[in-house]
Tab-separated table of C-alpha atoms and ligand atoms in Angstrom:
chain	number	residue	atom	x	y	z
A	266	MET	CA	-50.736	-20.993	-43.844
A	267	ALA	CA	-48.857	-21.112	-40.501
A	268	LYS	CA	-49.251	-18.037	-38.339
A	269	LYS	CA	-46.133	-15.919	-37.984
A	270	LYS	CA	-44.684	-16.125	-34.426
A	271	THR	CA	-44.137	-12.785	-32.753
A	272	LEU	CA	-42.248	-12.034	-29.559
A	273	PHE	CA	-41.792	-8.764	-27.712
A	274	GLU	CA	-39.033	-8.031	-25.214
A	275	CYS	CA	-38.837	-5.344	-22.526
A	276	GLN	CA	-35.680	-3.251	-22.986
A	277	ALA	CA	-35.533	-2.486	-19.297
A	278	CYS	CA	-35.819	-5.912	-17.662
A	279	GLY	CA	-35.735	-8.484	-20.474
A	280	PHE	CA	-39.285	-9.775	-19.878
A	281	GLN	CA	-40.758	-11.451	-22.958
A	282	SER	CA	-44.349	-11.590	-24.114
A	283	PRO	CA	-46.121	-12.817	-27.253
A	284	ARG	CA	-48.201	-9.618	-27.239
A	285	TRP	CA	-47.156	-5.987	-27.289
A	286	MET	CA	-47.888	-4.057	-24.104
A	287	GLY	CA	-47.645	-0.342	-23.391
A	288	LYS	CA	-46.408	-1.069	-19.890
A	289	CYS	CA	-44.178	-3.995	-18.995
A	290	THR	CA	-46.025	-6.188	-16.476
A	291	SER	CA	-42.742	-7.322	-14.966
A	292	CYS	CA	-40.928	-4.041	-14.210
A	293	ASN	CA	-43.769	-1.539	-14.800
A	294	GLU	CA	-41.735	0.555	-17.252
A	295	TRP	CA	-43.670	2.267	-20.039
A	296	GLU	CA	-43.041	1.811	-23.742
A	297	THR	CA	-40.061	-0.478	-23.367
A	298	MET	CA	-41.452	-3.467	-25.323
A	299	ILE	CA	-39.951	-3.939	-28.763
A	300	GLU	CA	-40.687	-6.633	-31.276
A	301	LEU	CA	-37.919	-9.171	-31.865
A	302	SER	CA	-37.110	-10.105	-35.433
A	303	SER	CA	-37.539	-13.704	-36.583
A	304	GLU	CA	-33.743	-14.010	-36.546
A	305	GLN	CA	-33.614	-12.965	-32.892
A	306	ILE	CA	-36.369	-15.397	-31.935
A	307	LYS	CA	-34.493	-18.209	-33.643
A	308	PHE	CA	-31.324	-17.241	-31.770
A	309	LEU	CA	-33.136	-17.259	-28.437
A	310	LYS	CA	-34.582	-20.716	-29.141
A	311	GLU	CA	-31.196	-22.103	-30.077
A	312	THR	CA	-29.419	-20.722	-27.037
A	313	SER	CA	-32.078	-21.864	-24.588
A	314	SER	CA	-32.160	-25.406	-25.972
A	315	SER	CA	-28.360	-25.684	-25.998
A	316	ASN	CA	-28.263	-24.506	-22.377
A	317	SER	CA	-30.707	-27.118	-21.188
A	318	THR	CA	-29.345	-30.125	-23.016
A	319	GLY	CA	-25.655	-29.255	-23.049
A	320	SER	CA	-24.961	-29.854	-19.379
A	321	MET	CA	-24.670	-33.223	-17.646
A	322	LEU	CA	-27.456	-34.296	-15.342
A	323	SER	CA	-26.561	-33.247	-11.837
A	324	LYS	CA	-27.784	-34.764	-8.614
A	325	ALA	CA	-28.831	-33.024	-5.423
A	326	LYS	CA	-26.849	-33.681	-2.248
A	327	PRO	CA	-27.645	-33.024	1.433
A	328	ILE	CA	-26.267	-29.622	2.415
A	329	THR	CA	-24.348	-31.205	5.297
A	330	GLN	CA	-22.184	-33.104	2.793
A	331	ILE	CA	-21.234	-30.046	0.820
A	332	ASP	CA	-17.890	-28.357	1.341
A	333	GLU	CA	-17.971	-24.598	1.469
A	334	ASP	CA	-16.124	-22.566	-1.136
A	335	ASN	CA	-12.777	-21.510	0.138
A	336	ILE	CA	-12.628	-17.880	-0.944
A	337	LYS	CA	-9.124	-16.434	-1.059
A	338	ARG	CA	-9.568	-12.724	-1.608
A	339	PHE	CA	-6.781	-10.427	-2.654
A	340	SER	CA	-6.388	-6.718	-2.099
A	341	SER	CA	-7.164	-4.261	-4.891
A	342	GLY	CA	-4.516	-1.909	-3.561
A	343	SER	CA	-7.236	0.496	-2.453
A	344	ALA	CA	-8.424	0.146	1.127
A	345	GLU	CA	-11.724	1.831	0.294
A	346	LEU	CA	-12.565	-0.484	-2.595
A	347	ASP	CA	-11.568	-3.517	-0.505
A	348	LEU	CA	-13.935	-2.333	2.202
A	349	VAL	CA	-16.917	-2.042	-0.154
A	350	LEU	CA	-16.173	-5.424	-1.686
A	351	GLY	CA	-16.238	-6.981	1.768
A	352	GLY	CA	-12.506	-7.504	2.227
A	353	GLY	CA	-10.935	-7.569	-1.219
A	354	ILE	CA	-11.443	-9.002	-4.679
A	355	VAL	CA	-12.892	-12.515	-4.956
A	356	PRO	CA	-11.312	-14.632	-7.740
A	357	GLY	CA	-13.866	-15.597	-10.372
A	358	SER	CA	-16.318	-12.903	-9.380
A	359	LEU	CA	-18.127	-10.536	-11.706
A	360	THR	CA	-18.456	-6.985	-10.414
A	361	LEU	CA	-20.448	-4.193	-11.997
A	362	ILE	CA	-19.545	-0.560	-11.342
A	363	GLY	CA	-22.188	1.971	-12.319
A	364	GLY	CA	-22.197	5.737	-12.202
A	365	SER	CA	-23.008	8.825	-14.197
A	366	PRO	CA	-20.608	10.028	-16.912
A	367	GLY	CA	-17.442	11.688	-15.671
A	368	ILE	CA	-17.788	10.467	-12.100
A	369	GLY	CA	-14.542	8.494	-12.289
A	370	LYS	CA	-15.331	4.884	-13.195
A	371	SER	CA	-12.599	4.567	-15.799
A	372	THR	CA	-10.173	6.464	-13.596
A	373	LEU	CA	-10.740	4.191	-10.615
A	374	LEU	CA	-10.528	0.946	-12.544
A	375	LEU	CA	-7.420	1.955	-14.475
A	376	LYS	CA	-5.788	2.746	-11.149
A	377	ILE	CA	-6.891	-0.584	-9.652
A	378	ALA	CA	-5.673	-2.367	-12.791
A	379	SER	CA	-2.258	-0.782	-12.386
A	380	ASN	CA	-2.168	-1.494	-8.637
A	381	LEU	CA	-2.646	-5.169	-9.428
A	382	ALA	CA	-0.183	-5.096	-12.334
A	383	LYS	CA	2.388	-3.753	-9.907
A	384	THR	CA	1.801	-6.742	-7.620
A	385	ASN	CA	2.831	-9.047	-10.468
A	386	LYS	CA	-0.606	-9.874	-11.780
A	387	LYS	CA	-1.237	-9.861	-15.488
A	388	VAL	CA	-4.058	-7.427	-16.103
A	389	LEU	CA	-6.220	-6.721	-19.163
A	390	TYR	CA	-8.054	-3.424	-19.642
A	391	VAL	CA	-10.613	-3.632	-22.454
A	392	SER	CA	-11.885	-0.284	-23.649
A	393	GLY	CA	-14.665	0.057	-26.163
A	394	GLU	CA	-15.001	3.764	-25.606
A	395	GLU	CA	-11.554	5.267	-25.701
A	396	SER	CA	-8.526	4.693	-27.904
A	397	ALA	CA	-5.348	3.178	-26.503
A	398	GLY	CA	-3.705	6.602	-26.837
A	399	GLN	CA	-6.370	8.261	-24.700
A	400	ILE	CA	-6.032	5.631	-22.008
A	401	LYS	CA	-2.257	6.001	-22.129
A	402	LEU	CA	-2.656	9.727	-21.436
A	403	ARG	CA	-4.779	8.939	-18.411
A	404	ALA	CA	-2.325	6.272	-17.285
A	405	ASN	CA	0.451	8.863	-17.351
A	406	ARG	CA	-1.536	11.136	-15.074
A	407	LEU	CA	-2.354	8.300	-12.718
A	408	ASP	CA	1.167	6.907	-12.722
A	409	ALA	CA	-0.366	3.649	-13.877
A	410	ASN	CA	2.191	2.467	-16.443
A	411	HIS	CA	3.416	-1.064	-15.982
A	412	ASP	CA	4.512	-3.919	-18.244
A	413	ASN	CA	1.871	-6.216	-16.749
A	414	LEU	CA	-0.986	-3.921	-17.712
A	415	TYR	CA	-2.359	-4.732	-21.191
A	416	LEU	CA	-4.701	-2.484	-23.143
A	417	LEU	CA	-7.202	-3.749	-25.677
A	418	PRO	CA	-9.293	-1.138	-27.480
A	419	GLU	CA	-12.016	-3.408	-28.863
A	420	ILE	CA	-15.776	-3.591	-29.111
A	421	ASN	CA	-16.114	-7.078	-30.550
A	422	LEU	CA	-16.793	-9.643	-27.842
A	423	SER	CA	-15.289	-12.595	-29.700
A	424	SER	CA	-11.948	-10.756	-30.056
A	425	VAL	CA	-12.023	-9.979	-26.354
A	426	LEU	CA	-12.814	-13.592	-25.454
A	427	SER	CA	-10.087	-14.978	-27.687
A	428	GLU	CA	-7.570	-12.546	-26.168
A	429	ILE	CA	-8.606	-13.724	-22.713
A	430	SER	CA	-8.372	-17.403	-23.565
A	431	ASN	CA	-4.963	-17.048	-25.240
A	432	GLN	CA	-3.319	-15.266	-22.329
A	433	ASN	CA	-3.308	-15.998	-18.647
A	434	TYR	CA	-4.790	-12.794	-17.289
A	435	GLU	CA	-5.512	-12.566	-13.582
A	436	PHE	CA	-7.722	-9.480	-13.586
A	437	ILE	CA	-9.887	-7.972	-16.307
A	438	VAL	CA	-11.658	-4.637	-16.690
A	439	ILE	CA	-14.402	-4.132	-19.305
A	440	ASP	CA	-15.002	-0.442	-20.061
A	441	SER	CA	-17.950	-0.516	-20.751
A	442	ILE	CA	-20.572	-3.255	-21.151
A	443	GLN	CA	-22.753	-1.022	-23.326
A	444	ALA	CA	-19.910	-0.501	-25.787
A	445	LEU	CA	-19.264	-4.211	-26.381
A	446	TYR	CA	-20.898	-6.030	-29.257
A	447	SER	CA	-21.515	-9.724	-29.813
A	448	GLU	CA	-21.805	-10.783	-33.457
A	449	ASP	CA	-23.792	-13.865	-32.497
A	450	THR	CA	-26.705	-11.759	-31.374
A	451	PRO	CA	-28.727	-9.979	-33.995
A	452	SER	CA	-29.536	-6.791	-32.062
A	453	ALA	CA	-27.944	-3.407	-31.432
A	454	PRO	CA	-25.134	-2.842	-28.879
A	455	GLY	CA	-26.540	-1.894	-25.489
A	456	SER	CA	-29.830	-3.754	-26.016
A	457	VAL	CA	-31.077	-6.297	-23.506
A	458	THR	CA	-30.259	-9.299	-25.668
A	459	GLN	CA	-26.731	-8.007	-26.317
A	460	VAL	CA	-26.010	-7.184	-22.708
A	461	ARG	CA	-27.436	-10.489	-21.533
A	462	THR	CA	-25.361	-12.536	-23.978
A	463	ILE	CA	-22.165	-10.608	-23.261
A	464	THR	CA	-22.592	-10.762	-19.495
A	465	PHE	CA	-23.354	-14.475	-19.710
A	466	ASP	CA	-20.177	-15.091	-21.718
A	467	LEU	CA	-18.086	-12.971	-19.361
A	468	MET	CA	-19.570	-14.795	-16.387
A	469	ARG	CA	-18.629	-18.137	-17.908
A	470	VAL	CA	-15.069	-16.901	-18.433
A	471	ALA	CA	-14.853	-15.515	-14.901
A	472	LYS	CA	-16.173	-18.701	-13.264
A	473	SER	CA	-14.308	-21.224	-15.415
A	474	LEU	CA	-10.920	-19.470	-15.400
A	475	HIS	CA	-11.287	-17.986	-11.883
A	476	ILE	CA	-10.542	-14.505	-13.152
A	477	PRO	CA	-12.220	-11.575	-11.399
A	478	ILE	CA	-13.837	-9.292	-13.987
A	479	PHE	CA	-14.918	-5.716	-13.335
A	480	ILE	CA	-17.523	-4.323	-15.720
A	481	ILE	CA	-18.310	-0.639	-16.106
A	482	GLY	CA	-21.947	0.197	-16.797
A	483	HIS	CA	-23.469	3.554	-17.654
A	484	ILE	CA	-26.449	4.704	-15.725
A	485	THR	CA	-29.530	6.581	-16.807
A	486	LYS	CA	-30.891	9.764	-15.282
A	487	ASP	CA	-32.970	7.855	-12.748
A	488	GLY	CA	-29.848	6.115	-11.537
A	489	SER	CA	-30.243	2.575	-12.828
A	490	ILE	CA	-27.823	0.863	-15.200
A	491	ALA	CA	-28.717	2.138	-18.669
A	492	GLY	CA	-31.247	-0.125	-20.292
A	493	PRO	CA	-31.019	-3.560	-18.873
A	494	ARG	CA	-31.788	-4.405	-15.282
A	495	VAL	CA	-30.895	-7.980	-16.193
A	496	LEU	CA	-27.263	-7.070	-15.697
A	497	GLU	CA	-27.749	-6.418	-11.999
A	498	HIS	CA	-29.328	-9.838	-11.526
A	499	MET	CA	-26.569	-11.701	-13.313
A	500	VAL	CA	-23.414	-10.284	-11.719
A	501	ASP	CA	-22.129	-11.114	-8.220
A	502	THR	CA	-21.566	-7.576	-7.029
A	503	VAL	CA	-23.045	-4.220	-7.998
A	504	LEU	CA	-21.396	-0.990	-6.878
A	505	TYR	CA	-22.595	2.519	-7.627
A	506	PHE	CA	-20.582	5.705	-7.693
A	507	GLU	CA	-22.285	8.682	-6.090
A	508	GLY	CA	-21.290	12.265	-5.663
A	509	ASP	CA	-21.332	15.584	-7.325
A	510	THR	CA	-18.965	15.777	-10.312
A	511	ASN	CA	-18.219	19.357	-9.272
A	512	SER	CA	-16.917	18.392	-5.856
A	513	GLU	CA	-13.883	16.195	-5.379
A	514	LEU	CA	-15.580	13.606	-3.175
A	515	ARG	CA	-16.996	10.372	-4.525
A	516	LEU	CA	-18.814	7.632	-2.669
A	517	LEU	CA	-18.799	4.045	-3.871
A	518	ARG	CA	-21.809	2.258	-2.462
A	519	GLY	CA	-22.516	-1.464	-2.454
A	520	PHE	CA	-25.932	-2.292	-3.903
A	521	LYS	CA	-25.626	-6.048	-4.161
A	522	ASN	CA	-22.855	-8.312	-2.936
A	523	ARG	CA	-22.880	-12.095	-3.016
A	524	PHE	CA	-19.630	-12.186	-1.034
A	525	GLY	CA	-20.191	-9.613	1.660
A	526	SER	CA	-22.487	-7.010	3.095
A	527	THR	CA	-23.718	-3.983	1.208
A	528	SER	CA	-23.612	-1.684	4.196
A	529	GLU	CA	-20.113	-0.308	3.635
A	530	VAL	CA	-19.310	2.750	1.577
A	531	GLY	CA	-15.977	3.572	-0.037
A	532	ILE	CA	-14.936	7.195	0.003
A	533	PHE	CA	-12.622	8.632	-2.630
A	534	GLU	CA	-11.202	11.988	-3.582
A	535	MET	CA	-10.645	13.093	-7.179
A	536	ASN	CA	-7.684	15.342	-7.833
A	537	LYS	CA	-5.254	16.135	-10.641
A	538	LYS	CA	-3.568	12.784	-10.198
A	539	GLY	CA	-6.665	10.628	-10.188
A	540	LEU	CA	-8.968	9.085	-7.666
A	541	HIS	CA	-7.514	8.350	-4.244
A	542	ASP	CA	-8.793	6.853	-1.017
A	543	ALA	CA	-10.042	9.753	1.057
A	544	LYS	CA	-7.652	10.010	4.000
A	545	SER	CA	-10.070	11.594	6.376
A	546	MET	CA	-13.682	12.433	5.852
A	547	ALA	CA	-13.772	14.737	8.775
A	548	GLY	CA	-14.657	18.307	8.015
A	549	LYS	CA	-15.223	17.756	4.296
A	550	PHE	CA	-18.986	18.168	4.370
A	551	PHE	CA	-19.472	21.163	6.598
A	552	ASN	CA	-18.008	24.520	7.450
A	553	LYS	CA	-18.528	25.394	11.076
A	554	ASP	CA	-17.390	28.988	10.671
A	555	LYS	CA	-19.879	29.711	7.930
A	556	LEU	CA	-23.212	28.385	9.079
A	557	HIS	CA	-25.956	30.532	7.558
A	558	SER	CA	-29.628	30.534	8.318
A	559	GLY	CA	-31.194	27.463	6.742
A	560	SER	CA	-28.225	25.221	7.543
A	561	ALA	CA	-28.166	22.512	10.189
A	562	LEU	CA	-25.572	19.895	11.044
A	563	THR	CA	-26.078	16.206	11.685
A	564	VAL	CA	-24.128	12.943	11.746
A	565	VAL	CA	-24.999	10.187	9.293
A	566	MET	CA	-23.550	6.695	9.240
A	567	GLU	CA	-21.938	5.773	5.955
A	568	GLY	CA	-21.440	2.067	6.462
A	569	SER	CA	-19.638	1.749	9.758
A	570	ARG	CA	-18.324	5.296	9.679
A	571	PRO	CA	-19.964	8.395	11.089
A	572	ILE	CA	-19.762	11.527	8.925
A	573	ILE	CA	-20.823	15.003	9.944
A	574	ILE	CA	-22.759	16.720	7.172
A	575	GLU	CA	-24.594	19.934	6.595
A	576	VAL	CA	-28.202	19.941	5.427
A	577	GLN	CA	-29.580	23.089	3.861
A	578	ALA	CA	-33.139	24.303	3.518
A	579	LEU	CA	-34.565	27.260	1.668
A	580	VAL	CA	-38.057	28.325	2.637
A	581	SER	CA	-39.457	31.171	0.603
A	582	GLU	CA	-42.913	32.538	-0.065
A	583	ALA	CA	-44.578	30.747	-2.956
A	584	TYR	CA	-46.076	32.484	-5.954
A	585	GLY	CA	-48.754	30.092	-7.059
A	586	HIS	CA	-48.451	26.400	-6.337
A	587	ALA	CA	-45.973	25.722	-3.493
A	588	LYS	CA	-42.946	23.724	-4.668
A	589	ARG	CA	-41.159	21.031	-2.679
A	590	SER	CA	-37.881	19.797	-4.035
A	591	SER	CA	-34.922	18.007	-2.523
A	592	THR	CA	-31.494	16.916	-3.655
A	593	GLY	CA	-29.976	14.051	-1.683
A	594	PHE	CA	-33.066	13.595	0.468
A	595	ASP	CA	-36.307	11.708	-0.161
A	596	ASN	CA	-38.967	14.072	-1.500
A	597	ASN	CA	-41.848	12.097	0.020
A	598	ARG	CA	-40.180	12.215	3.389
A	599	LEU	CA	-39.780	15.981	3.026
A	600	GLY	CA	-43.518	16.219	2.327
A	601	MET	CA	-44.219	14.254	5.492
A	602	LEU	CA	-41.962	16.453	7.629
A	603	LEU	CA	-43.572	19.616	6.250
A	604	ALA	CA	-47.061	18.318	6.971
A	605	LEU	CA	-45.950	17.512	10.482
A	606	LEU	CA	-44.546	21.010	11.011
A	607	GLU	CA	-47.829	22.519	9.834
A	608	LYS	CA	-49.831	20.354	12.148
A	609	LYS	CA	-47.682	20.382	15.278
A	610	LEU	CA	-46.106	23.836	15.153
A	611	ASP	CA	-48.826	25.655	13.237
A	612	LEU	CA	-46.401	26.873	10.596
A	613	PRO	CA	-48.183	28.053	7.399
A	614	LEU	CA	-45.758	26.121	5.163
A	615	GLY	CA	-48.466	25.414	2.587
A	616	THR	CA	-47.863	28.858	1.120
A	617	TYR	CA	-44.070	28.485	0.977
A	618	ASP	CA	-41.681	26.847	-1.463
A	619	VAL	CA	-39.296	24.488	0.327
A	620	PHE	CA	-35.999	23.295	-1.132
A	621	ILE	CA	-33.597	20.883	0.546
A	622	ASN	CA	-30.003	20.224	-0.361
A	623	ILE	CA	-27.432	17.935	1.221
A	624	SER	CA	-23.855	19.180	0.976
A	625	GLY	CA	-21.187	17.348	-0.993
A	626	GLY	CA	-23.592	15.429	-3.243
A	627	ILE	CA	-24.301	12.935	-0.457
A	628	LYS	CA	-27.569	11.010	-0.562
A	629	ILE	CA	-29.120	10.456	2.819
A	630	ASN	CA	-30.437	6.933	3.150
A	631	GLU	CA	-31.322	6.806	6.817
A	632	PRO	CA	-34.050	8.568	8.768
A	633	SER	CA	-31.732	9.894	11.485
A	634	ALA	CA	-31.347	13.168	9.571
A	635	ASP	CA	-35.059	14.060	9.920
A	636	LEU	CA	-34.466	16.285	12.898
A	637	ALA	CA	-31.689	18.215	11.171
A	638	ILE	CA	-33.963	18.746	8.154
A	639	ILE	CA	-36.640	20.141	10.443
A	640	ALA	CA	-34.083	22.368	12.173
A	641	ALA	CA	-32.853	23.668	8.813
A	642	ILE	CA	-36.401	24.377	7.632
A	643	LEU	CA	-37.223	26.258	10.830
A	644	SER	CA	-33.966	28.174	10.631
A	645	SER	CA	-34.659	29.270	7.063
A	646	TYR	CA	-38.303	30.071	7.804
A	647	ARG	CA	-37.346	32.338	10.689
A	648	ASP	CA	-34.191	33.542	8.933
A	649	ARG	CA	-32.245	32.850	12.086
A	650	GLU	CA	-28.901	31.024	12.216
A	651	LEU	CA	-28.512	27.932	14.338
A	652	SER	CA	-25.631	27.579	16.740
A	653	PRO	CA	-22.623	26.147	14.861
A	654	GLU	CA	-21.849	24.159	18.010
A	655	THR	CA	-25.022	22.081	17.887
A	656	LEU	CA	-25.853	18.936	15.966
A	657	PHE	CA	-29.322	17.480	15.426
A	658	LEU	CA	-30.036	13.793	15.437
A	659	GLY	CA	-33.272	11.827	15.372
A	660	GLU	CA	-35.885	10.069	13.306
A	661	VAL	CA	-39.264	11.775	13.279
A	662	SER	CA	-42.414	9.664	13.259
A	663	LEU	CA	-45.785	10.585	11.773
A	664	THR	CA	-47.048	11.466	15.221
A	665	GLY	CA	-44.278	13.978	15.821
A	666	GLU	CA	-42.449	11.710	18.213
A	667	ILE	CA	-38.651	11.629	17.858
A	668	ARG	CA	-37.308	8.110	17.671
A	669	GLU	CA	-33.986	6.668	18.737
A	670	VAL	CA	-31.204	6.310	16.192
A	671	SER	CA	-28.709	3.483	15.879
A	672	GLY	CA	-25.038	3.927	16.644
A	673	LEU	CA	-25.576	6.915	18.942
A	674	THR	CA	-22.338	6.320	20.844
A	675	GLN	CA	-20.291	6.271	17.657
A	676	ARG	CA	-21.949	9.406	16.354
A	677	LEU	CA	-21.367	11.277	19.608
A	678	LYS	CA	-17.708	10.206	19.559
A	679	GLU	CA	-17.305	11.685	16.093
A	680	MET	CA	-18.877	14.968	17.280
A	681	GLU	CA	-16.406	15.041	20.155
A	682	THR	CA	-13.485	14.429	17.823
A	683	GLN	CA	-14.667	17.227	15.578
A	684	GLY	CA	-14.883	19.641	18.478
A	685	PHE	CA	-18.641	20.078	18.774
A	686	SER	CA	-20.091	20.744	22.180
A	687	LYS	CA	-23.863	20.300	21.980
A	688	ALA	CA	-26.325	17.879	20.466
A	689	VAL	CA	-30.084	17.561	20.312
A	690	ILE	CA	-30.770	13.835	20.454
A	691	PRO	CA	-33.781	11.559	21.004
A	692	ASN	CA	-32.539	9.521	23.962
A	693	LYS	CA	-29.972	9.712	26.747
A	694	PRO	CA	-26.546	8.438	25.709
A	695	ILE	CA	-25.495	5.203	27.417
A	696	GLU	CA	-21.833	6.077	27.580
A	697	GLN	CA	-20.207	9.068	29.208
A	698	THR	CA	-19.641	11.924	26.763
A	699	ASP	CA	-18.308	15.460	26.887
A	700	ILE	CA	-21.055	16.607	24.529
A	701	LYS	CA	-23.850	18.480	26.238
A	702	CYS	CA	-26.922	16.499	25.231
A	703	PHE	CA	-30.453	17.877	25.066
A	704	VAL	CA	-32.956	15.085	24.930
A	705	ALA	CA	-35.999	15.900	22.808
A	706	ASP	CA	-38.645	13.238	22.262
A	707	GLU	CA	-41.206	15.497	20.549
A	708	VAL	CA	-40.857	17.811	17.559
A	709	SER	CA	-42.415	20.661	19.524
A	710	LYS	CA	-39.653	20.389	22.148
A	711	VAL	CA	-36.886	20.826	19.611
A	712	VAL	CA	-37.929	24.390	19.084
A	713	GLU	CA	-36.798	25.161	22.634
A	714	TRP	CA	-33.198	24.383	21.715
A	715	MET	CA	-33.040	26.491	18.601
B	171	LIG	P1	-13.645	9.179	-15.894
B	171	LIG	O1	-12.962	8.132	-15.107
B	171	LIG	O2	-13.327	9.290	-17.347
B	171	LIG	O3	-15.222	9.066	-15.725
B	171	LIG	P2	-16.211	7.920	-16.217
B	171	LIG	O4	-15.400	6.796	-16.747
B	171	LIG	O5	-16.981	7.565	-14.974
B	171	LIG	O6	-17.097	8.550	-17.236
B	171	LIG	O7	-13.342	10.548	-15.138
B	171	LIG	C1	-13.568	11.708	-15.758
B	171	LIG	C2	-13.369	12.902	-14.872
B	171	LIG	O8	-12.393	12.771	-13.883
B	171	LIG	C3	-12.962	14.016	-15.769
B	171	LIG	O9	-14.020	14.935	-15.823
B	171	LIG	C4	-11.752	14.587	-15.176
B	171	LIG	C5	-11.560	13.906	-13.869
B	171	LIG	N1	-10.168	13.519	-13.631
B	171	LIG	C6	-9.418	14.198	-12.725
B	171	LIG	O10	-9.869	15.158	-12.105
B	171	LIG	N2	-8.131	13.800	-12.481
B	171	LIG	C7	-7.579	12.753	-13.125
B	171	LIG	O11	-6.408	12.427	-12.887
B	171	LIG	C8	-8.372	12.058	-14.077
B	171	LIG	C9	-7.798	10.900	-14.844
B	171	LIG	C10	-9.665	12.457	-14.303
B	172	LIG	MG1	-15.232	6.101	-18.746
């Protein structure tokens, strides 16, 4: 008797193996391998063989003889989104927008859809999550009604594809990928096989008809797109929404971009009438008049823009095992800074709980805020307020040395604009500035300025 073929697939990354494993060897996730049914295995075989034999044989050419793609981008009607995308929407591109529930993904894309509809583009908004009536309500709030904006509440992929092929849409939003369902694939909506098939079909539509498609994807608690990582590999651009749903500010960060850099960040404000480009970031993330002990100010670069933010620390005596916890800042880095403070300044922090929070739901991704974190910790430990006129800037090394930061001139300019007068920085500024600069190249020296 022939042996029954078995195949297991990782629900996080799509890796396949003939044997079950507790931990996926490809993405290191635990307990994500599930057994595929014989129907699913047959489907996979069919699709892979049709992919390899269906296309014509193509020949390689010297790169010097190849013409570059002439990309003609168009504006999304939102300067912030255009910035993150690298200068506007690229026809035929597939963009994934991820973010936690309620952060504003549907709101932003409905607004963008209507912006484009108003510039005479025919736009399709596919919603598998909300009814047409619900979306209409939102459209009323956003002032997004337009004859060129078409709604399709549908979860069946083949209906969506036939709608797309029968009409000449110029922009499409899919809300959301996890809600769509392909009948051709014998697995549940949201599973790796489903998401892979649907994304592949959408990609084919986008590339062959030159229609830009924006896909909304839900994210899990750890911040990755729910379930399948495969999605991130397949699409051209991946953007993530960040921010605290309780505050009105939202950051849209580029994570992958085949048509531009990922260094820029879009900044939006949520209000009663939807999500708007934030006019000015200045002063949103700090309150100079109310600087308590445990708070320190610094300037971080969000893309090409400097933003002044407040970092907060709470140092309190520990009962039992000392806790270290941070929101918006790397916990390992916090551990390193605390160890350094113990060693260099002889602070008995091992018997204290330390909590760090970054205001406005911002996540700090650069080391230049180290010094401000240290200042905040010291301020909370001593229960003494820092001067609201002073900003702290510098990367701290394992040896306690304070390293230079990039874009110092730009950061100092922003401080000047915001009316600050003093800064503790790691190196002398090259350009003339009105800010009184204290140069500190060692952690122990910073204490002098506090
Ligand atoms: P939504 O776009 O539905 O989030 P997502 O699609 O990412 O899950 O946004 C939901 C939140 O946005 C909701 O909690 C209310 C808020 N909101 C406003 O504050 N103003 C508005 O005009 C709209 C449409 C939503
Ligand atoms: Mg939504």
